[in-house]
Amino acid sequence: MPSPITELSAPTSPQLALHFEHDLAGRTFLARQFVTYPFFLTQPFYLDETLPGMPSLILQSVSGGLYQDERLAMSVTAEVGAQVHCTTQSATVVHSMAEHRHASQVVTISAAEDALVEYLPGPVILFPHANLRTTLDIVLAPSATVMVSDAFLVHDPAAQSRRFGSLLSATSVRRPDGRLLCRDRLQVTGDERTLAAPGVLHHFQAQGTVWVLSSSPTIELLEGLRAALNGVSGLYAGASTLPNQAGVWARLLASDALVLHRGFSAAWSAVRRVLTGRGLEGRRTVGWL
């Protein structure tokens, strides 16, 4: 079990809050925003030929990563019919910290009826003795679609095989009335990654999760995800349906960041193909994906 970690309260308000609406022509725009340190927001780009009204935003940080006792929070809200893609410019380093101390990050995504939100940030990189807690809360209207991903890598800059501390992650999906659809919790420590036995992470240095929350046909999404992930060499992955007809999800294990990137790209393209009839052809790459 991980060592006890000093509790940190969540921020009273997010340092980044984005609110999206669409105009009469169906083009989504950033209606309201609040951005403060450490976040920095680029101008929205319209890069998608299949969804020309969807803006892509690159969320950036000027701090150089996550540090001990840091408490970050962000929120993304898509109103009725809005479509938005959010990513980050690169991976996020979680720096070394004192024993029993940690950093935390809370992300809230709200998608109204007929909205489409893609939140695909780069992975976090856990340095030696890094302790991180992450929370992802998704509020999903019945006809909305949300695709989210999260991933982590481990790295010792000194190449001394030093271990990270711990990672605790929780994801919850709810209806606007508060009804819980599904919840996932992940808890892993650096010690567990050193055990060469079945059922543990063993030699995998990268892990990720993809959630596709949608009222679209679950079987088509599931078959598309499985076929896409099976086609990525070096990836160990599995996909299944979520409770309460919330959608599908997949968990990915990879030997390095490159293989994990290929897995995420394949999954994203497969989901797009089911939702829109077309993959990511003709879309320029920005940020992590």
GROMACS .gro file of N, CA, C and O in nm, residues 202-280:
model
  316
  202HIS      N    1   0.484  -0.487  -1.437
  202HIS     CA    2   0.606  -0.550  -1.486
  202HIS      C    3   0.690  -0.450  -1.565
  202HIS      O    4   0.728  -0.347  -1.514
  203HIS      N    5   0.721  -0.478  -1.692
  203HIS     CA    6   0.816  -0.396  -1.767
  203HIS      C    7   0.750  -0.280  -1.839
  203HIS      O    8   0.818  -0.201  -1.903
  204PHE      N    9   0.619  -0.264  -1.830
  204PHE     CA   10   0.552  -0.154  -1.901
  204PHE      C   11   0.584  -0.021  -1.832
  204PHE      O   12   0.564  -0.005  -1.711
  205GLN      N   13   0.632   0.074  -1.910
  205GLN     CA   14   0.670   0.204  -1.858
  205GLN      C   15   0.565   0.311  -1.884
  205GLN      O   16   0.580   0.425  -1.839
  206ALA      N   17   0.460   0.278  -1.957
  206ALA     CA   18   0.357   0.375  -1.992
  206ALA      C   19   0.220   0.309  -1.983
  206ALA      O   20   0.204   0.192  -2.020
  207GLN      N   21   0.125   0.383  -1.932
  207GLN     CA   22  -0.011   0.331  -1.919
  207GLN      C   23  -0.110   0.442  -1.950
  207GLN      O   24  -0.086   0.559  -1.919
  208GLY      N   25  -0.219   0.406  -2.014
  208GLY     CA   26  -0.320   0.506  -2.047
  208GLY      C   27  -0.460   0.448  -2.047
  208GLY      O   28  -0.479   0.326  -2.052
  209THR      N   29  -0.558   0.537  -2.043
  209THR     CA   30  -0.699   0.500  -2.044
  209THR      C   31  -0.773   0.591  -2.141
  209THR      O   32  -0.747   0.711  -2.148
  210VAL      N   33  -0.864   0.533  -2.216
  210VAL     CA   34  -0.950   0.608  -2.308
  210VAL      C   35  -1.094   0.583  -2.269
  210VAL      O   36  -1.136   0.468  -2.251
  211TRP      N   37  -1.170   0.691  -2.256
  211TRP     CA   38  -1.313   0.684  -2.228
  211TRP      C   39  -1.388   0.742  -2.347
  211TRP      O   40  -1.356   0.851  -2.395
  212VAL      N   41  -1.489   0.669  -2.395
  212VAL     CA   42  -1.577   0.721  -2.500
  212VAL      C   43  -1.719   0.714  -2.445
  212VAL      O   44  -1.780   0.608  -2.439
  213LEU      N   45  -1.768   0.828  -2.403
  213LEU     CA   46  -1.898   0.839  -2.338
  213LEU      C   47  -1.998   0.891  -2.439
  213LEU      O   48  -1.992   1.007  -2.480
  214SER      N   49  -2.089   0.805  -2.483
  214SER     CA   50  -2.175   0.842  -2.595
  214SER      C   51  -2.299   0.755  -2.597
  214SER      O   52  -2.298   0.640  -2.551
  215SER      N   53  -2.406   0.811  -2.655
  215SER     CA   54  -2.527   0.733  -2.678
  215SER      C   55  -2.523   0.662  -2.812
  215SER      O   56  -2.619   0.594  -2.849
  216SER      N   57  -2.413   0.679  -2.887
  216SER     CA   58  -2.398   0.608  -3.014
  216SER      C   59  -2.393   0.457  -2.988
  216SER      O   60  -2.364   0.413  -2.876
  217PRO      N   61  -2.420   0.377  -3.091
  217PRO     CA   62  -2.422   0.231  -3.073
  217PRO      C   63  -2.295   0.179  -3.006
  217PRO      O   64  -2.185   0.193  -3.059
  218THR      N   65  -2.312   0.118  -2.890
  218THR     CA   66  -2.197   0.074  -2.811
  218THR      C   67  -2.118  -0.034  -2.882
  218THR      O   68  -1.995  -0.034  -2.878
  219ILE      N   69  -2.185  -0.125  -2.949
  219ILE     CA   70  -2.117  -0.236  -3.016
  219ILE      C   71  -2.024  -0.184  -3.123
  219ILE      O   72  -1.909  -0.230  -3.138
  220GLU      N   73  -2.067  -0.086  -3.201
  220GLU     CA   74  -1.982  -0.031  -3.306
  220GLU      C   75  -1.859   0.037  -3.246
  220GLU      O   76  -1.748   0.022  -3.297
  221LEU      N   77  -1.878   0.113  -3.138
  221LEU     CA   78  -1.764   0.177  -3.073
  221LEU      C   79  -1.667   0.073  -3.019
  221LEU      O   80  -1.544   0.087  -3.034
  222LEU      N   81  -1.721  -0.030  -2.956
  222LEU     CA   82  -1.636  -0.132  -2.896
  222LEU      C   83  -1.557  -0.207  -3.003
  222LEU      O   84  -1.436  -0.228  -2.989
  223GLU      N   85  -1.624  -0.248  -3.108
  223GLU     CA   86  -1.556  -0.321  -3.215
  223GLU      C   87  -1.451  -0.233  -3.283
  223GLU      O   88  -1.341  -0.280  -3.317
  224GLY      N   89  -1.483  -0.105  -3.302
  224GLY     CA   90  -1.387  -0.015  -3.364
  224GLY      C   91  -1.264   0.005  -3.278
  224GLY      O   92  -1.151   0.005  -3.328
  225LEU      N   93  -1.284   0.022  -3.147
  225LEU     CA   94  -1.171   0.039  -3.056
  225LEU      C   95  -1.084  -0.086  -3.054
  225LEU      O   96  -0.960  -0.076  -3.063
  226ARG      N   97  -1.145  -0.201  -3.040
  226ARG     CA   98  -1.067  -0.325  -3.033
  226ARG      C   99  -0.987  -0.348  -3.160
  226ARG      O  100  -0.869  -0.387  -3.155
  227ALA      N  101  -1.048  -0.326  -3.274
  227ALA     CA  102  -0.976  -0.347  -3.400
  227ALA      C  103  -0.859  -0.251  -3.413
  227ALA      O  104  -0.750  -0.289  -3.457
  228ALA      N  105  -0.880  -0.125  -3.373
  228ALA     CA  106  -0.773  -0.026  -3.385
  228ALA      C  107  -0.657  -0.058  -3.292
  228ALA      O  108  -0.540  -0.051  -3.332
  229LEU      N  109  -0.687  -0.095  -3.169
  229LEU     CA  110  -0.582  -0.123  -3.072
  229LEU      C  111  -0.508  -0.252  -3.105
  229LEU      O  112  -0.387  -0.262  -3.082
  230ASN      N  113  -0.579  -0.350  -3.158
  230ASN     CA  114  -0.512  -0.475  -3.198
  230ASN      C  115  -0.411  -0.453  -3.309
  230ASN      O  116  -0.319  -0.534  -3.326
  231GLY      N  117  -0.427  -0.346  -3.384
  231GLY     CA  118  -0.338  -0.321  -3.494
  231GLY      C  119  -0.211  -0.246  -3.458
  231GLY      O  120  -0.130  -0.216  -3.546
  232VAL      N  121  -0.192  -0.214  -3.329
  232VAL     CA  122  -0.074  -0.139  -3.285
  232VAL      C  123   0.028  -0.236  -3.228
  232VAL      O  124   0.005  -0.298  -3.124
  233SER      N  125   0.140  -0.248  -3.294
  233SER     CA  126   0.244  -0.340  -3.249
  233SER      C  127   0.305  -0.295  -3.117
  233SER      O  128   0.332  -0.176  -3.096
  234GLY      N  129   0.324  -0.391  -3.026
  234GLY     CA  130   0.387  -0.363  -2.898
  234GLY      C  131   0.294  -0.311  -2.791
  234GLY      O  132   0.337  -0.285  -2.679
  235LEU      N  133   0.165  -0.299  -2.823
  235LEU     CA  134   0.067  -0.247  -2.728
  235LEU      C  135  -0.010  -0.362  -2.665
  235LEU      O  136  -0.051  -0.456  -2.734
  236TYR      N  137  -0.028  -0.355  -2.533
  236TYR     CA  138  -0.112  -0.451  -2.462
  236TYR      C  139  -0.235  -0.374  -2.416
  236TYR      O  140  -0.223  -0.281  -2.334
  237ALA      N  141  -0.352  -0.407  -2.469
  237ALA     CA  142  -0.470  -0.325  -2.442
  237ALA      C  143  -0.595  -0.411  -2.438
  237ALA      O  144  -0.600  -0.522  -2.494
  238GLY      N  145  -0.695  -0.358  -2.372
  238GLY     CA  146  -0.825  -0.423  -2.368
  238GLY      C  147  -0.934  -0.319  -2.363
  238GLY      O  148  -0.916  -0.211  -2.307
  239ALA      N  149  -1.049  -0.348  -2.424
  239ALA     CA  150  -1.162  -0.256  -2.427
  239ALA      C  151  -1.289  -0.329  -2.386
  239ALA      O  152  -1.305  -0.449  -2.413
  240SER      N  153  -1.380  -0.257  -2.322
  240SER     CA  154  -1.507  -0.316  -2.280
  240SER      C  155  -1.612  -0.207  -2.269
  240SER      O  156  -1.581  -0.087  -2.278
  241THR      N  157  -1.736  -0.248  -2.248
  241THR     CA  158  -1.845  -0.153  -2.231
  241THR      C  159  -1.846  -0.099  -2.088
  241THR      O  160  -1.792  -0.161  -1.996
  242LEU      N  161  -1.910   0.015  -2.071
  242LEU     CA  162  -1.924   0.077  -1.940
  242LEU      C  163  -2.064   0.050  -1.884
  242LEU      O  164  -2.158   0.024  -1.960
  243PRO      N  165  -2.079   0.059  -1.752
  243PRO     CA  166  -2.212   0.037  -1.692
  243PRO      C  167  -2.312   0.142  -1.738
  243PRO      O  168  -2.276   0.252  -1.782
  244ASN      N  169  -2.439   0.106  -1.726
  244ASN     CA  170  -2.550   0.199  -1.749
  244ASN      C  171  -2.549   0.258  -1.890
  244ASN      O  172  -2.593   0.372  -1.911
  245GLN      N  173  -2.497   0.180  -1.985
  245GLN     CA  174  -2.494   0.221  -2.125
  245GLN      C  175  -2.427   0.358  -2.142
  245GLN      O  176  -2.469   0.439  -2.227
  246ALA      N  177  -2.324   0.380  -2.064
  246ALA     CA  178  -2.253   0.508  -2.069
  246ALA      C  179  -2.158   0.517  -2.186
  246ALA      O  180  -2.114   0.627  -2.222
  247GLY      N  181  -2.120   0.405  -2.247
  247GLY     CA  182  -2.025   0.406  -2.357
  247GLY      C  183  -1.926   0.292  -2.344
  247GLY      O  184  -1.959   0.184  -2.294
  248VAL      N  185  -1.802   0.317  -2.386
  248VAL     CA  186  -1.697   0.215  -2.381
  248VAL      C  187  -1.569   0.279  -2.327
  248VAL      O  188  -1.555   0.402  -2.323
  249TRP      N  189  -1.476   0.191  -2.288
  249TRP     CA  190  -1.346   0.241  -2.245
  249TRP      C  191  -1.240   0.138  -2.277
  249TRP      O  192  -1.271   0.023  -2.306
  250ALA      N  193  -1.116   0.183  -2.274
  250ALA     CA  194  -1.003   0.093  -2.301
  250ALA      C  195  -0.886   0.133  -2.212
  250ALA      O  196  -0.866   0.252  -2.184
  251ARG      N  197  -0.811   0.034  -2.170
  251ARG     CA  198  -0.688   0.059  -2.093
  251ARG      C  199  -0.571   0.007  -2.174
  251ARG      O  200  -0.576  -0.105  -2.228
  252LEU      N  201  -0.464   0.087  -2.181
  252LEU     CA  202  -0.350   0.058  -2.266
  252LEU      C  203  -0.224   0.048  -2.182
  252LEU      O  204  -0.200   0.132  -2.094
  253LEU      N  205  -0.141  -0.052  -2.212
  253LEU     CA  206  -0.008  -0.067  -2.153
  253LEU      C  207   0.093  -0.068  -2.266
  253LEU      O  208   0.074  -0.136  -2.367
  254ALA      N  209   0.202   0.007  -2.247
  254ALA     CA  210   0.302   0.017  -2.352
  254ALA      C  211   0.441   0.021  -2.293
  254ALA      O  212   0.460   0.063  -2.178
  255SER      N  213   0.539  -0.018  -2.372
  255SER     CA  214   0.677  -0.018  -2.324
  255SER      C  215   0.736   0.122  -2.320
  255SER      O  216   0.828   0.149  -2.243
  256ASP      N  217   0.682   0.213  -2.402
  256ASP     CA  218   0.735   0.349  -2.403
  256ASP      C  219   0.628   0.445  -2.455
  256ASP      O  220   0.518   0.405  -2.496
  257ALA      N  221   0.662   0.574  -2.455
  257ALA     CA  222   0.567   0.678  -2.493
  257ALA      C  223   0.528   0.669  -2.640
  257ALA      O  224   0.414   0.703  -2.677
  258LEU      N  225   0.621   0.628  -2.725
  258LEU     CA  226   0.592   0.620  -2.868
  258LEU      C  227   0.483   0.519  -2.897
  258LEU      O  228   0.389   0.546  -2.974
  259VAL      N  229   0.493   0.402  -2.836
  259VAL     CA  230   0.390   0.300  -2.857
  259VAL      C  231   0.257   0.346  -2.800
  259VAL      O  232   0.151   0.327  -2.862
  260LEU      N  233   0.260   0.410  -2.683
  260LEU     CA  234   0.137   0.461  -2.624
  260LEU      C  235   0.073   0.566  -2.715
  260LEU      O  236  -0.050   0.569  -2.732
  261HIS      N  237   0.154   0.654  -2.773
  261HIS     CA  238   0.103   0.755  -2.865
  261HIS      C  239   0.033   0.690  -2.984
  261HIS      O  240  -0.075   0.734  -3.027
  262ARG      N  241   0.094   0.586  -3.038
  262ARG     CA  242   0.032   0.516  -3.151
  262ARG      C  243  -0.103   0.456  -3.111
  262ARG      O  244  -0.198   0.457  -3.188
  263GLY      N  245  -0.109   0.403  -2.989
  263GLY     CA  246  -0.235   0.346  -2.942
  263GLY      C  247  -0.344   0.450  -2.928
  263GLY      O  248  -0.458   0.429  -2.971
  264PHE      N  249  -0.311   0.565  -2.868
  264PHE     CA  250  -0.409   0.671  -2.853
  264PHE      C  251  -0.455   0.724  -2.989
  264PHE      O  252  -0.575   0.749  -3.010
  265SER      N  253  -0.362   0.743  -3.081
  265SER     CA  254  -0.397   0.793  -3.214
  265SER      C  255  -0.491   0.696  -3.286
  265SER      O  256  -0.589   0.737  -3.350
  266ALA      N  257  -0.462   0.567  -3.275
  266ALA     CA  258  -0.547   0.467  -3.339
  266ALA      C  259  -0.686   0.466  -3.278
  266ALA      O  260  -0.787   0.457  -3.349
  267ALA      N  261  -0.694   0.476  -3.144
  267ALA     CA  262  -0.823   0.477  -3.076
  267ALA      C  263  -0.904   0.600  -3.116
  267ALA      O  264  -1.025   0.590  -3.144
  268TRP      N  265  -0.840   0.715  -3.117
  268TRP     CA  266  -0.909   0.839  -3.153
  268TRP      C  267  -0.964   0.833  -3.295
  268TRP      O  268  -1.081   0.867  -3.321
  269SER      N  269  -0.883   0.787  -3.388
  269SER     CA  270  -0.928   0.777  -3.526
  269SER      C  271  -1.045   0.679  -3.540
  269SER      O  272  -1.142   0.705  -3.613
  270ALA      N  273  -1.040   0.568  -3.466
  270ALA     CA  274  -1.148   0.470  -3.473
  270ALA      C  275  -1.278   0.527  -3.418
  270ALA      O  276  -1.387   0.505  -3.475
  271VAL      N  277  -1.270   0.601  -3.309
  271VAL     CA  278  -1.390   0.662  -3.251
  271VAL      C  279  -1.449   0.764  -3.347
  271VAL      O  280  -1.571   0.768  -3.370
  272ARG      N  281  -1.363   0.845  -3.406
  272ARG     CA  282  -1.411   0.943  -3.504
  272ARG      C  283  -1.482   0.876  -3.620
  272ARG      O  284  -1.582   0.924  -3.673
  273ARG      N  285  -1.427   0.762  -3.662
  273ARG     CA  286  -1.486   0.693  -3.778
  273ARG      C  287  -1.627   0.644  -3.745
  273ARG      O  288  -1.716   0.650  -3.831
  274VAL      N  289  -1.648   0.597  -3.623
  274VAL     CA  290  -1.781   0.553  -3.583
  274VAL      C  291  -1.876   0.672  -3.570
  274VAL      O  292  -1.992   0.668  -3.614
  275LEU      N  293  -1.828   0.782  -3.512
  275LEU     CA  294  -1.915   0.896  -3.484
  275LEU      C  295  -1.946   0.978  -3.608
  275LEU      O  296  -2.056   1.033  -3.621
  276THR      N  297  -1.849   0.990  -3.699
  276THR     CA  298  -1.865   1.081  -3.813
  276THR      C  299  -1.856   1.012  -3.949
  276THR      O  300  -1.882   1.075  -4.051
  277GLY      N  301  -1.816   0.884  -3.951
  277GLY     CA  302  -1.799   0.815  -4.077
  277GLY      C  303  -1.663   0.835  -4.139
  277GLY      O  304  -1.635   0.785  -4.248
  278ARG      N  305  -1.575   0.910  -4.069
  278ARG     CA  306  -1.442   0.938  -4.122
  278ARG      C  307  -1.344   0.946  -4.007
  278ARG      O  308  -1.377   0.995  -3.899
  279GLY      N  309  -1.220   0.896  -4.031
  279GLY     CA  310  -1.117   0.903  -3.928
  279GLY      C  311  -1.055   1.041  -3.920
  279GLY      O  312  -1.124   1.142  -3.934
  280LEU      N  313  -0.924   1.045  -3.900
  280LEU     CA  314  -0.855   1.172  -3.882
  280LEU      C  315  -0.784   1.219  -4.009
  280LEU      O  316  -0.696   1.304  -4.003
   0.00000   0.00000   0.00000
